[in-house]
Coordinates of C-alpha atoms in Angstrom, one line a residue:
X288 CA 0.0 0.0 0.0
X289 CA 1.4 3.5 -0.6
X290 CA 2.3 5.4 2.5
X291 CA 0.2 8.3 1.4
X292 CA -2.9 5.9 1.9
X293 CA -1.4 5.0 5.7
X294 CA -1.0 8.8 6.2
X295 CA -4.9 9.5 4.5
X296 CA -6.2 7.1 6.9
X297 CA -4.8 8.2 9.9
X298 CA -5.7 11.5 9.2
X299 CA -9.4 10.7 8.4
X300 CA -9.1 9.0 11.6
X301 CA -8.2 12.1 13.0
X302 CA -11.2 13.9 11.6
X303 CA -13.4 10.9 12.6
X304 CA -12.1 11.9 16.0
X305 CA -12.7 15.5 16.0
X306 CA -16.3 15.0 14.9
X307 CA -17.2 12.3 17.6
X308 CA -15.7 15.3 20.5
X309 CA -17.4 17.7 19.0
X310 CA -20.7 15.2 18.8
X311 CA -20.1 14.8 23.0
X312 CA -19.7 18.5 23.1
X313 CA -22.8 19.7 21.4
X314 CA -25.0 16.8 23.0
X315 CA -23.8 17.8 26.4
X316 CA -24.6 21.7 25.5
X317 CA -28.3 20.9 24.2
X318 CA -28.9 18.6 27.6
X319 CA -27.5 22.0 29.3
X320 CA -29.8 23.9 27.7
X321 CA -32.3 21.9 28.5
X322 CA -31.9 21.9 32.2
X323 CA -31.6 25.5 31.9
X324 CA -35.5 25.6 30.3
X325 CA -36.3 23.3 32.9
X326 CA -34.8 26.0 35.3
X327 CA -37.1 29.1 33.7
X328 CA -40.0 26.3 33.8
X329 CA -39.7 25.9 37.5
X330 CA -39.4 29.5 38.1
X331 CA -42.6 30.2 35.9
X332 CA -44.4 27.3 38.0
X333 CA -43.5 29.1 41.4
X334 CA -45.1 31.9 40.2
X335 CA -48.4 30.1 38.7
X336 CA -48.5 28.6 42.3
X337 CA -48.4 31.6 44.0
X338 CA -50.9 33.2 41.5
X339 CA -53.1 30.2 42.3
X340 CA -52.7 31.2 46.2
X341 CA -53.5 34.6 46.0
X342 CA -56.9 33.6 43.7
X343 CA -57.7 31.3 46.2
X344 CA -57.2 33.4 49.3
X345 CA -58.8 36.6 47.1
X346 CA -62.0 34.4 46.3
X347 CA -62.4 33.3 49.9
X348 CA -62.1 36.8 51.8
X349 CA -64.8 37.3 48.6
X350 CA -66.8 34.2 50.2
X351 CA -66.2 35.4 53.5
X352 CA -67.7 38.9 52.8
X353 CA -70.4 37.8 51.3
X354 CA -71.7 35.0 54.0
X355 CA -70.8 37.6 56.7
X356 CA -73.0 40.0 54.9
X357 CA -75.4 37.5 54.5
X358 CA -75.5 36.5 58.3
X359 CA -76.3 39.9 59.8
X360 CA -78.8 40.4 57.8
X361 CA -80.7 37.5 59.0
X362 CA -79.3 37.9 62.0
X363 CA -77.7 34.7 62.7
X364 CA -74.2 35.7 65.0
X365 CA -72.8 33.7 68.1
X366 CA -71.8 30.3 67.8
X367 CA -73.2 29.2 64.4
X368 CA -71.3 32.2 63.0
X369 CA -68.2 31.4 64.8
X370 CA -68.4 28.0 63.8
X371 CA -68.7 29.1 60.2
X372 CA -65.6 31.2 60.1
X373 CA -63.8 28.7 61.6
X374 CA -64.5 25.8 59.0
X375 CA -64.0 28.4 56.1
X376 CA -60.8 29.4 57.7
X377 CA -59.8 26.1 57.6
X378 CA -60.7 25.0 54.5
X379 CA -58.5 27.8 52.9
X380 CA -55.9 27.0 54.8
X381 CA -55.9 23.4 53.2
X382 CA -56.4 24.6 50.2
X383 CA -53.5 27.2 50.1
X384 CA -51.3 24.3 51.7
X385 CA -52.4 21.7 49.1
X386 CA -51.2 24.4 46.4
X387 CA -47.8 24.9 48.5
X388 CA -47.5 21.5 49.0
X389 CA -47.8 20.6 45.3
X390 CA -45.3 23.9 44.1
X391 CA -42.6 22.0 46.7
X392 CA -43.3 18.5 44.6
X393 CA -43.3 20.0 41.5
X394 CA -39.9 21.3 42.3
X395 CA -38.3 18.4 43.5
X396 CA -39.4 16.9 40.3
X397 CA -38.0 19.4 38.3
X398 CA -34.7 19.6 40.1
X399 CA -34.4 15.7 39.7
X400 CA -35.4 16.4 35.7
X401 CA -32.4 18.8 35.9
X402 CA -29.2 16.6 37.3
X403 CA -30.2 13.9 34.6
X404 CA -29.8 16.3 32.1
X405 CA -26.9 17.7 33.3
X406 CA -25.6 13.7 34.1
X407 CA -26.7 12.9 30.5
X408 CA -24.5 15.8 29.1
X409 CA -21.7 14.8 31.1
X410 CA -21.9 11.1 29.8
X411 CA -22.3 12.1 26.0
X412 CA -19.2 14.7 26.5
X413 CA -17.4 11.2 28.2
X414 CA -18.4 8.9 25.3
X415 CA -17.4 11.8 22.8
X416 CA -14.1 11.8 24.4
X417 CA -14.0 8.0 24.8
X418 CA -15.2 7.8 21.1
X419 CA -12.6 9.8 19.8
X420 CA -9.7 8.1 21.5
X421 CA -10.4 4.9 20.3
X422 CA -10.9 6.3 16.6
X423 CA -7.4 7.8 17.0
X424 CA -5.8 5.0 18.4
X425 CA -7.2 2.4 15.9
X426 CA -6.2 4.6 13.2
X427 CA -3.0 4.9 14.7
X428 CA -2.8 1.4 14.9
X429 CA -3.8 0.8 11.3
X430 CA -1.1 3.7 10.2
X431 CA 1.9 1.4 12.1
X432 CA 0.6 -2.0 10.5
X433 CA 0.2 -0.3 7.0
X434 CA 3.4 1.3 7.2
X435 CA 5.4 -1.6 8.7
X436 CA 3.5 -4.1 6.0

């Protein structure tokens, strides 16, 4: 074989190489970017949650006026009112803690959503890299047995 051949493989090796780090590289930006629009997702969820609260806790005290209102004028007060401010106070307090309570596990799943993208990145820029070595050292390897043959 002519030695220009050996020396054309082992650089098309070396291109082979190149491409399969860069491959690693851009998969592990895209899983980066991904975790970062799972970042901006969790932020906008945060804020849906605490929109939700505030509707909640806006429609109640809208509740709350309106039975109150409603009571005077047929002049029911003492206990039964008591007791009926109570069990509406209660009520939107487990609702509001139901909507907390959901924006925490939403979180936690989204954090978990974001390490395995980063992890994933970080194991396609590790296979790149592992990819590209072996290219290079198998064309290596062919380059010596061509040019010793």
């Amino acid at each position: 074989m002519p030695p220009f051949l050996a020396v054309l493989g082992l650089f098309m090796s070396g291109i082979s190489a190149y491409g399969q780090f860069r491959a690693g590289q851009a998969q592990q930006e895209a899983k980066n970017r991904e975790a970062g629009r799972l970042e901006h997702q969790k932020i906008q969820n945060e804020i849906r949650s605490i929109q939700n609260e505030n509707i909640r806790r806006t429609n109640a005290a809208t509740a709350v006026a309106s039975n109150t209102t409603d009571f005077i004028y047929r002049g029911n007060t003492g206990k039964s009112f008591d007791a009926f401010m109570e069990a509406n106070r209660q009520v939107v307090n487990d609702d509001v803690n139901n909507i907390t309570y959901q924006r925490y596990v939403d979180n936690r799943l989204n954090l978990q959503a974001q390490e395995t993208a980063r992890s994933e990145g970080s194991a396609f820029y590790q296979a790149g890299i592992l990819n590209a070595s072996n290219t290079l050292a198998t064309g290596y390897y062919n380059y010596r047995m061509t040019k010793i043959a």
